[in-house]
Amino acid sequence: MESNCDYTKAVFDHFQNPRNMGEIEDADGVGTVGNPSCGDVLKVMLKVDGDKIEDVKFQTFGCAAAIASSSMMTTLVKGKSLGEAKKVTNKDVAAALGQLPPIKVHCSNLAADALQKAIGDL
Amino acid sequence: MATIYLDNAATTKVDKNVAEKVKKVFLDSYANPSSQHSCGKEARKLVETAREEIANFIGANPSEIIFTSGGTESNNLAIRGLAKANPEKKHIITSVIEHPSVLETCKDLEKQGFSVDYIGVNEEGIVEGADVKKKIRKDTLLVSIMHVNNEIGTIQPIEEIGEVCKKKGVYFHSDCVQGFMKLGIDVRKMHVDLLSVSGHKVHAPKGIGFLYVRKGVRVSAVQTGGGQENGLRSGTGNVPGIVGLAAALSVKQEVTRIRKVRDLLVKELLKIPGTRINGSLKKRIWNNVNVSFYGIEGESLMLMLDKEGICVSTGSACASNKLSESYVLKAIKVPELYIHGSLRLTLGEISEKDIKFVVSKINEKVEKLRKISPFKLEMSDGK
Ligand SMILES: Cc1ncc(COP(=O)(O)O)c(C=O)c1O
Ligand SMILES: [Zn+2]
């Protein structure tokens, strides 16, 4: 049986040194997905300047895969245009992290969802 | 980096003296204990001596000890074997906090027409004898209640439940995998008919264990073949394992010292804000701590500690489509924002100095994960 925690180097790196973690006080858009009774919770905050994502921050309650996916997602969209960010999917985040153990794929599925929700909130 | 191993409920290091005895069997007494030649006889003698020592240790007769591959097999043989041999009774009582090797076996028997009552525990993590008594019916075959819970270490009132079962004429099985060698075990005092033990939890090798079957209790084999172990467990005897298990009876248990270190660990952990100990502290095995931290998730905490050389386990795990909480912590009603953030630390050789290091690392990692988490302690009911 494959272990739950056989993560790639990229996952470990983003888990241990999460990028863009924290809060944006005067965020232009906020998206929260998940709830603690059924698992991971992810909050994404955006600061935009015209069409550009000037800043993005996240907060995550979840396993290492969930934290790493959140972090990776922010690096995929920071400084990008809203049009580019709208195209980012959960699959893109998972691909950027390399292979996730099969049981962990769902843990990465919140990252892009929360991003899209935050964009919708703008 | 030195490893600090705090997962002795998962498995233990084989004791040196045990390992030496096992090695000697590997090299010198390798014959099949069922063989008729003198080498076989020698191996058989080792097995029977071990059986006597183990029987004496728990107040049983040697003929009542059936060697198996461990706790899972012993639990399966006890429950399935009893069910098979006594088809006229179709009701089983067990608890919601049993190990999966009991729970899943009971669920499987439900598919075969048995009805099973899974009784709850109080918030301390203890099964109440009165609840067991209430559920006993005319067609109740078996009550199976564990001795010590593997996650929260709570000690169940086995003697009391055993007495109830005896009075009602119902068989009583106890999974003693986590209590053996840590608490005194006397099969007469406990009024058990069946009792499971596993070697690897008590500094013996993996792949060996036994089931105590009280004389006169009807059990059918679930594994058929050459008819070893009185026909109850076919398969060539695991002589090295059996010798190792008997040798493990002499491993010194550092009860007083480890309990003291454990209590210190609890005291220090509770200084971290938003921390709770899960399960009774009083009715608890002396090397177990199960602690939860508000607003963070256990697997990430476990992984961060692992990177520091600290081996612990967590009740939180990712299931196929969600983060799933421990069913034991759920049974004792651990609050939502604590239930995923649990760690189990089960102590062995550790010193007080190491414990201080462990606490400082836990403190550091909890703080780090709380910074990442959207759930902030200030907004909570955390202490
Ligand atoms: C309470 C309990 N019962 C049964 C088992 C299973 O024992 P084994 O690993 O020997 O199959 C374990 C070990 O995980 C346990 O803790
Ligand atoms: Zn997860």
Coordinates of C-alpha atoms and ligand atoms in Angstrom, one line a residue:
Chain A
M1 CA 0.0 0.0 0.0
E2 CA 1.2 3.4 -0.9
S3 CA 1.6 5.7 2.1
N4 CA -0.6 8.7 2.4
C5 CA 2.4 10.9 2.8
D6 CA 4.7 9.9 -0.1
Y7 CA 5.0 13.4 -1.4
T8 CA 7.2 14.9 -4.1
K9 CA 9.9 17.3 -3.3
A10 CA 7.8 20.2 -4.7
V11 CA 5.0 19.3 -2.3
F12 CA 7.3 19.2 0.7
D13 CA 8.9 22.4 -0.3
H14 CA 5.6 24.3 -0.6
F15 CA 4.3 22.7 2.6
Q16 CA 7.4 23.6 4.6
N17 CA 7.9 27.1 3.1
P18 CA 4.5 28.2 2.0
R19 CA 4.5 31.1 -0.5
N20 CA 2.1 34.0 -0.1
M21 CA 0.7 32.7 3.2
G22 CA -1.3 35.1 5.3
E23 CA -4.0 37.8 5.0
I24 CA -4.6 40.9 2.9
E25 CA -6.4 43.4 5.2
D26 CA -8.1 45.4 2.4
A27 CA -8.6 42.5 -0.1
D28 CA -10.6 43.3 -3.2
G29 CA -11.9 39.7 -3.4
V30 CA -12.1 36.8 -0.9
G31 CA -13.1 33.2 -1.6
T32 CA -13.5 30.5 1.0
V33 CA -14.2 26.9 0.2
G34 CA -14.7 23.8 2.4
N35 CA -15.8 23.5 6.0
P36 CA -14.0 21.9 9.0
S37 CA -16.6 19.2 9.5
C38 CA -15.8 17.6 6.2
G39 CA -12.2 18.5 5.9
D40 CA -9.9 21.1 4.3
V41 CA -10.8 24.7 4.4
L42 CA -9.1 27.2 2.2
K43 CA -9.4 31.0 2.1
V44 CA -7.9 33.0 -0.8
M45 CA -7.6 36.8 -0.8
L46 CA -6.9 39.0 -3.8
K47 CA -5.6 42.5 -4.4
V48 CA -6.0 43.7 -7.9
D49 CA -4.8 46.7 -9.9
G50 CA -6.9 47.0 -13.0
D51 CA -6.6 43.7 -14.7
K52 CA -3.6 42.6 -12.8
I53 CA -3.4 40.4 -9.7
E54 CA -1.1 42.6 -7.6
D55 CA -1.2 40.4 -4.5
V56 CA -2.6 37.1 -3.5
K57 CA -2.6 35.4 -0.1
F58 CA -4.0 32.2 1.4
Q59 CA -4.9 30.5 4.6
T60 CA -5.4 26.8 4.7
F61 CA -6.6 24.3 7.3
G62 CA -5.7 20.9 6.0
C63 CA -3.1 18.3 5.2
A64 CA 0.3 18.9 3.7
A65 CA -1.1 18.4 0.2
A66 CA -3.8 21.0 0.8
I67 CA -1.3 23.5 2.1
A68 CA 1.2 22.9 -0.7
S69 CA -1.6 23.2 -3.4
S70 CA -2.7 26.5 -1.9
S71 CA 0.8 27.8 -2.0
M72 CA 1.5 26.6 -5.5
M73 CA -1.7 28.1 -6.7
T74 CA -0.7 31.5 -5.5
T75 CA 2.6 31.3 -7.4
L76 CA 0.7 30.5 -10.6
V77 CA -1.4 33.6 -10.5
K78 CA 0.6 36.3 -8.7
G79 CA 1.3 39.1 -11.1
K80 CA -0.8 37.5 -13.8
S81 CA -3.8 39.1 -15.5
L82 CA -7.3 38.1 -14.4
G83 CA -7.9 36.5 -17.7
E84 CA -4.9 34.2 -17.2
A85 CA -5.9 33.5 -13.6
K86 CA -9.5 32.6 -14.6
K87 CA -8.0 29.8 -16.7
V88 CA -6.1 28.1 -13.8
T89 CA -7.7 24.8 -12.9
N90 CA -7.2 22.3 -10.1
K91 CA -5.4 20.1 -12.6
D92 CA -2.9 22.8 -13.3
V93 CA -2.1 23.1 -9.6
A94 CA -1.7 19.4 -9.3
A95 CA 0.5 19.2 -12.4
A96 CA 2.7 22.0 -11.1
L97 CA 3.3 20.0 -7.9
G98 CA 4.1 16.8 -9.8
Q99 CA 2.6 13.5 -8.7
L100 CA 0.2 13.5 -5.7
P101 CA -0.6 10.2 -4.0
P102 CA -4.0 9.1 -5.5
I103 CA -5.7 9.5 -2.1
K104 CA -4.5 13.1 -1.9
V105 CA -5.7 14.3 -5.3
H106 CA -8.9 15.6 -3.7
C107 CA -6.9 17.7 -1.2
S108 CA -5.5 19.8 -4.1
N109 CA -8.9 20.3 -5.5
L110 CA -9.8 23.3 -3.4
A111 CA -7.0 25.6 -4.5
A112 CA -8.3 26.7 -7.9
D113 CA -11.9 26.5 -6.6
A114 CA -11.1 29.1 -3.9
L115 CA -9.2 31.2 -6.4
Q116 CA -12.1 31.3 -8.8
K117 CA -14.5 32.1 -5.9
A118 CA -12.2 35.0 -4.9
I119 CA -12.2 36.3 -8.5
G120 CA -15.9 36.1 -8.6
D121 CA -16.0 38.2 -5.5
L122 CA -14.1 41.1 -7.1
Chain B
M1 CA 19.8 13.7 13.5
A2 CA 18.8 11.3 16.2
T3 CA 15.3 9.8 15.9
I4 CA 12.9 10.2 18.9
Y5 CA 10.4 7.4 18.5
L6 CA 7.1 8.1 20.2
D7 CA 4.9 5.6 18.4
N8 CA 5.1 2.5 20.6
A9 CA 1.4 1.8 20.3
A10 CA 2.0 1.2 16.6
T11 CA 4.9 -1.1 17.2
T12 CA 7.9 -1.5 19.4
K13 CA 11.6 -2.2 19.0
V14 CA 12.5 -5.8 19.6
D15 CA 14.3 -6.2 22.9
K16 CA 18.0 -7.1 22.6
N17 CA 17.7 -10.3 24.6
V18 CA 14.6 -11.3 22.7
A19 CA 16.4 -10.7 19.4
E20 CA 19.3 -12.9 20.5
K21 CA 17.1 -15.8 21.5
V22 CA 15.2 -15.5 18.2
K23 CA 18.4 -15.4 16.2
K24 CA 19.5 -18.6 18.0
V25 CA 16.4 -20.3 16.9
F26 CA 16.8 -19.1 13.3
L27 CA 20.3 -20.6 13.2
D28 CA 20.1 -23.6 15.5
S29 CA 16.5 -24.8 15.9
Y30 CA 15.2 -24.3 12.4
A31 CA 13.3 -27.6 12.1
N32 CA 9.6 -27.8 11.6
P33 CA 8.1 -28.3 15.0
S34 CA 5.7 -30.9 13.6
S35 CA 8.5 -33.1 12.3
Q36 CA 9.1 -36.5 13.9
H37 CA 12.9 -36.5 13.8
S38 CA 15.0 -35.3 16.7
C39 CA 15.5 -31.8 15.2
G40 CA 11.8 -31.4 15.0
K41 CA 11.4 -32.6 18.5
E42 CA 13.9 -30.0 19.7
A43 CA 11.9 -27.2 18.0
R44 CA 8.7 -28.6 19.4
K45 CA 10.2 -28.6 22.9
L46 CA 10.9 -24.9 22.5
V47 CA 7.4 -24.2 21.4
E48 CA 5.9 -26.1 24.3
T49 CA 8.2 -24.5 26.9
A50 CA 7.2 -21.1 25.5
R51 CA 3.5 -22.1 25.6
E52 CA 3.9 -23.0 29.3
E53 CA 5.6 -19.8 30.2
I54 CA 3.0 -17.7 28.5
A55 CA 0.1 -19.7 30.0
N56 CA 1.6 -19.3 33.5
F57 CA 2.0 -15.6 32.9
I58 CA -1.7 -15.0 32.4
G59 CA -3.0 -17.7 34.7
A60 CA -4.1 -20.1 31.9
N61 CA -3.3 -23.7 31.0
P62 CA -0.8 -24.4 28.2
S63 CA -3.5 -26.1 26.2
E64 CA -5.5 -22.9 26.2
I65 CA -2.9 -20.9 24.2
I66 CA -3.2 -20.9 20.4
F67 CA -0.3 -19.3 18.6
T68 CA -1.3 -17.0 15.7
S69 CA 0.4 -14.4 13.5
G70 CA -0.7 -11.5 15.8
G71 CA -3.6 -9.4 17.0
T72 CA -5.6 -9.2 13.8
E73 CA -5.6 -13.0 13.4
S74 CA -6.3 -13.6 17.0
N75 CA -9.3 -11.3 16.9
N76 CA -10.5 -12.9 13.7
L77 CA -10.1 -16.4 15.1
A78 CA -11.9 -15.5 18.3
I79 CA -14.9 -13.8 16.7
R80 CA -15.3 -15.8 13.5
G81 CA -14.3 -19.1 15.1
L82 CA -16.8 -18.7 17.9
A83 CA -19.5 -17.6 15.4
K84 CA -18.8 -20.6 13.3
A85 CA -18.9 -23.1 16.1
N86 CA -22.1 -21.7 17.7
P87 CA -24.5 -21.1 14.8
E88 CA -27.6 -21.1 17.0
K89 CA -26.8 -17.7 18.4
K90 CA -26.6 -14.7 16.1
H91 CA -26.1 -11.6 18.2
I92 CA -22.8 -9.9 19.1
I93 CA -22.0 -6.9 21.3
T94 CA -18.9 -4.8 20.8
S95 CA -17.9 -1.2 21.2
V96 CA -17.5 1.6 18.7
I97 CA -13.9 2.2 19.8
E98 CA -12.5 -1.3 19.0
H99 CA -9.6 -1.8 16.7
P100 CA -10.6 -2.4 13.0
S101 CA -9.6 -6.0 13.3
V102 CA -12.6 -6.4 15.6
L103 CA -15.0 -3.8 14.0
E104 CA -14.5 -5.0 10.4
T105 CA -14.8 -8.6 11.4
C106 CA -18.1 -7.8 13.1
K107 CA -19.3 -5.9 10.1
D108 CA -18.4 -8.8 7.9
L109 CA -20.5 -11.1 10.2
E110 CA -23.4 -8.7 9.8
K111 CA -23.3 -9.5 6.1
Q112 CA -23.6 -13.2 7.0
G113 CA -26.7 -12.7 9.1
F114 CA -25.4 -11.7 12.5
S115 CA -26.8 -8.7 14.3
V116 CA -24.2 -6.6 16.1
D117 CA -24.7 -3.8 18.7
Y118 CA -21.8 -1.3 18.7
I119 CA -22.1 0.4 22.0
G120 CA -20.8 3.9 22.6
V121 CA -18.4 5.2 25.2
N122 CA -18.7 8.1 27.6
E123 CA -16.7 11.3 26.9
E124 CA -13.8 9.9 28.9
G125 CA -13.5 7.1 26.4
I126 CA -14.8 4.3 28.7
V127 CA -17.3 1.6 27.9
E128 CA -19.8 1.3 30.7
G129 CA -20.6 -2.1 32.1
A130 CA -24.3 -1.2 32.5
D131 CA -24.6 -0.4 28.8
V132 CA -23.2 -3.9 27.9
K133 CA -25.6 -5.5 30.3
K134 CA -28.6 -3.7 28.8
K135 CA -27.8 -5.0 25.3
I136 CA -27.5 -8.7 26.2
R137 CA -30.3 -10.8 24.7
K138 CA -31.3 -14.4 24.6
D139 CA -29.5 -15.0 21.4
T140 CA -26.3 -13.0 22.4
L141 CA -23.3 -15.2 21.6
L142 CA -20.4 -12.9 22.4
V143 CA -19.3 -9.6 24.0
S144 CA -16.0 -8.3 22.6
I145 CA -14.5 -5.3 24.4
M146 CA -10.9 -4.3 24.2
H147 CA -8.7 -3.9 27.3
V148 CA -6.8 -0.7 26.4
N149 CA -7.8 1.5 23.5
N150 CA -5.0 1.9 20.9
E151 CA -5.6 5.5 20.2
I152 CA -6.4 7.2 23.5
G153 CA -5.1 4.5 25.8
T154 CA -8.2 4.4 28.0
I155 CA -8.5 1.3 30.2
Q156 CA -11.9 -0.5 30.0
P157 CA -13.6 -2.1 33.0
I158 CA -12.8 -5.6 31.8
E159 CA -13.4 -7.4 35.1
E160 CA -16.8 -5.8 35.5
I161 CA -17.9 -6.6 32.0
G162 CA -16.5 -10.1 32.3
E163 CA -18.5 -10.7 35.4
V164 CA -21.7 -9.5 33.7
C165 CA -21.1 -11.9 30.8
K166 CA -20.4 -14.8 33.1
K167 CA -23.6 -14.2 35.0
K168 CA -25.6 -14.0 31.7
G169 CA -23.9 -17.0 30.2
V170 CA -22.5 -15.0 27.3
Y171 CA -19.0 -15.5 25.9
F172 CA -16.5 -12.7 26.5
H173 CA -13.6 -11.8 24.3
S174 CA -11.1 -9.1 25.0
D175 CA -8.5 -7.6 22.6
C176 CA -5.6 -7.2 25.0
V177 CA -3.1 -6.2 22.4
Q178 CA -2.4 -2.8 24.0
G179 CA -2.7 -3.9 27.6
F180 CA -0.6 -7.0 27.7
M181 CA 2.7 -6.5 29.6
K182 CA 1.5 -3.1 30.7
L183 CA -1.2 -4.1 33.0
G184 CA -1.6 -7.3 34.9
I185 CA -3.5 -9.9 33.0
D186 CA -5.2 -12.8 34.8
V187 CA -7.7 -14.6 32.6
R188 CA -9.6 -15.9 35.7
K189 CA -9.9 -12.6 37.4
M190 CA -11.0 -10.9 34.1
H191 CA -13.5 -13.7 33.4
V192 CA -12.5 -13.8 29.8
D193 CA -13.2 -16.8 27.5
L194 CA -11.1 -15.5 24.7
L195 CA -8.2 -13.0 24.8
S196 CA -5.9 -11.7 22.0
V197 CA -2.3 -10.7 22.3
S198 CA 0.2 -9.5 19.7
G199 CA 4.0 -9.8 20.0
H200 CA 5.2 -6.7 18.2
K201 CA 3.5 -4.4 20.7
V202 CA 5.6 -5.9 23.5
H203 CA 9.2 -5.9 22.2
A204 CA 8.8 -9.3 20.5
P205 CA 8.9 -9.7 16.6
K206 CA 6.1 -8.9 14.2
G207 CA 4.1 -11.9 12.9
I208 CA 3.5 -13.6 16.2
G209 CA 0.7 -13.5 18.8
F210 CA -1.7 -15.8 20.5
L211 CA -5.3 -16.3 21.3
Y212 CA -6.2 -17.6 24.7
V213 CA -9.2 -19.9 24.4
R214 CA -10.7 -21.0 27.7
K215 CA -11.0 -24.8 28.0
G216 CA -14.5 -25.9 27.0
V217 CA -15.2 -22.9 24.8
R218 CA -16.3 -24.1 21.3
V219 CA -14.3 -22.4 18.6
S220 CA -14.0 -23.6 14.9
A221 CA -10.9 -23.1 12.8
V222 CA -11.1 -20.3 10.2
Q223 CA -7.8 -21.3 8.6
T224 CA -7.7 -25.0 7.6
G225 CA -4.7 -27.1 6.7
G226 CA -2.4 -29.4 8.6
G227 CA -4.3 -29.0 11.8
Q228 CA -1.5 -27.5 14.0
E229 CA -2.4 -25.7 17.2
N230 CA -5.0 -28.2 18.3
G231 CA -6.7 -28.0 14.9
L232 CA -7.4 -24.3 15.5
R233 CA -4.7 -22.7 13.5
S234 CA -3.1 -24.6 10.7
G235 CA 0.3 -23.6 9.4
T236 CA 3.9 -24.5 10.4
G237 CA 4.6 -23.1 13.8
N238 CA 6.6 -19.8 13.9
V239 CA 9.2 -21.2 16.3
P240 CA 11.5 -18.1 16.4
G241 CA 8.4 -15.8 16.9
I242 CA 7.0 -18.1 19.6
V243 CA 10.4 -18.2 21.5
G244 CA 10.6 -14.4 21.1
L245 CA 7.2 -13.9 22.5
A246 CA 8.0 -15.9 25.6
A247 CA 11.3 -14.2 26.0
A248 CA 9.5 -10.8 25.9
L249 CA 7.7 -11.8 29.1
S250 CA 10.9 -10.9 30.9
V251 CA 11.4 -7.5 29.4
K252 CA 11.4 -5.0 32.2
Q253 CA 8.6 -2.5 32.0
E254 CA 9.7 0.9 33.2
V255 CA 6.2 1.8 34.5
T256 CA 7.1 4.4 37.1
R257 CA 9.7 6.2 35.1
I258 CA 7.7 6.4 31.9
R259 CA 4.5 7.4 33.7
K260 CA 6.5 10.3 35.2
V261 CA 7.8 11.4 31.9
R262 CA 4.4 11.0 30.3
D263 CA 2.8 13.2 33.0
L264 CA 5.5 15.8 32.4
L265 CA 4.7 15.7 28.7
V266 CA 1.0 16.2 29.4
K267 CA 1.7 19.1 31.7
E268 CA 4.0 20.8 29.2
L269 CA 1.7 20.3 26.3
L270 CA -1.3 21.8 28.1
K271 CA 0.7 25.0 28.4
I272 CA 0.3 25.5 24.7
P273 CA -2.9 27.5 24.2
G274 CA -5.9 25.7 22.5
T275 CA -4.8 22.3 23.6
R276 CA -6.9 19.4 24.9
I277 CA -6.1 15.9 26.1
N278 CA -8.4 13.3 24.5
G279 CA -9.8 10.6 26.8
S280 CA -9.6 10.0 30.5
L281 CA -6.3 10.9 32.1
K282 CA -7.0 8.7 35.1
K283 CA -8.1 5.5 33.5
R284 CA -5.3 5.5 30.9
I285 CA -2.3 3.4 30.1
W286 CA 0.9 4.9 31.5
N287 CA 2.7 5.5 28.2
N288 CA -0.1 7.2 26.1
V289 CA -0.8 10.8 25.3
N290 CA -3.5 11.8 22.9
V291 CA -3.6 15.5 22.4
S292 CA -5.5 17.9 20.1
F293 CA -4.6 21.4 18.9
Y294 CA -7.3 23.8 17.9
G295 CA -7.6 24.8 14.3
I296 CA -4.8 22.8 12.7
E297 CA -4.6 19.4 11.0
G298 CA -2.8 16.4 12.4
E299 CA -1.1 15.0 9.4
S300 CA 0.7 18.3 8.6
L301 CA 1.8 18.5 12.2
M302 CA 3.0 14.9 12.2
L303 CA 5.0 15.5 8.9
M304 CA 6.6 18.6 10.3
L305 CA 7.7 16.7 13.4
D306 CA 8.9 13.9 11.3
K307 CA 11.3 16.3 9.6
E308 CA 12.7 17.0 13.0
G309 CA 13.2 13.3 13.7
I310 CA 10.2 13.0 16.0
C311 CA 8.0 10.0 15.1
V312 CA 4.3 10.3 16.3
S313 CA 1.0 9.4 14.8
T314 CA -2.2 11.3 14.2
G315 CA -5.9 10.4 14.1
S316 CA -6.4 12.6 11.1
A317 CA -6.1 11.2 7.6
C318 CA -7.3 11.9 4.1
A319 CA -9.9 9.5 2.9
S320 CA -10.8 9.1 -0.7
N321 CA -12.8 12.3 -0.9
K322 CA -12.5 14.1 2.4
L323 CA -10.4 14.6 5.4
S324 CA -11.6 11.9 7.8
E325 CA -11.4 12.1 11.6
S326 CA -10.6 9.3 13.9
Y327 CA -13.7 7.3 14.8
V328 CA -12.4 7.0 18.4
L329 CA -12.1 10.8 18.8
K330 CA -15.6 11.1 17.2
A331 CA -17.0 8.6 19.7
I332 CA -15.7 10.8 22.6
K333 CA -17.2 13.9 21.0
V334 CA -14.0 15.9 20.5
P335 CA -15.1 19.3 19.2
E336 CA -15.0 20.0 15.4
L337 CA -12.0 22.3 15.4
Y338 CA -9.9 20.0 17.6
I339 CA -10.8 16.6 16.1
H340 CA -8.6 16.9 13.0
G341 CA -5.6 18.2 15.0
S342 CA -4.8 15.2 17.1
L343 CA -1.4 13.6 17.8
R344 CA -0.8 10.3 19.6
L345 CA 2.4 10.0 21.4
T346 CA 3.2 6.6 23.0
L347 CA 6.3 6.6 25.0
G348 CA 9.1 4.0 25.3
E349 CA 12.8 4.7 26.0
I350 CA 12.5 8.5 26.0
S351 CA 14.2 10.7 28.6
E352 CA 12.9 13.9 30.3
K353 CA 15.4 15.9 28.3
D354 CA 14.1 14.6 25.0
I355 CA 10.6 15.3 26.1
K356 CA 11.4 19.0 26.6
F357 CA 12.8 19.0 23.0
V358 CA 9.7 17.3 21.7
V359 CA 7.4 19.8 23.5
S360 CA 9.4 22.8 22.1
K361 CA 9.2 21.4 18.6
I362 CA 5.5 20.7 18.9
N363 CA 5.0 24.3 20.2
E364 CA 6.9 25.7 17.3
K365 CA 5.1 23.6 14.6
V366 CA 1.6 24.3 16.1
E367 CA 2.4 28.0 16.0
K368 CA 3.5 27.7 12.4
L369 CA 0.4 25.8 11.3
R370 CA -1.8 28.2 13.2
K371 CA -0.3 31.0 11.2
I372 CA -1.3 29.1 8.0
S373 CA -4.8 28.2 9.3
P374 CA -7.8 30.4 8.7
F375 CA -9.1 29.4 12.2
K376 CA -7.7 31.7 14.8
L377 CA -7.6 30.8 18.4
E378 CA -8.7 34.3 19.5
M379 CA -12.0 33.8 17.8
S380 CA -12.5 30.5 19.5
D381 CA -13.4 29.0 22.8
G382 CA -9.8 27.9 23.2
K383 CA -8.4 28.3 26.7
Ligands
LIG1 C1 -6.0 -2.9 20.0 C2 -5.3 -3.6 18.8 N1 -5.8 -4.7 18.4 C3 -5.3 -5.4 17.3 C4 -4.2 -4.9 16.7 C5 -3.6 -5.7 15.5 O1 -2.5 -6.4 15.9 P1 -1.5 -7.0 14.8 O2 -0.7 -5.8 14.2 O3 -0.6 -7.9 15.5 O4 -2.3 -7.7 13.8 C6 -3.6 -3.7 17.1 C7 -2.4 -3.2 16.4 O5 -2.5 -2.2 15.7 C8 -4.2 -3.0 18.2 O6 -3.7 -1.9 18.6
ZN2 ZN -5.7 16.1 2.5

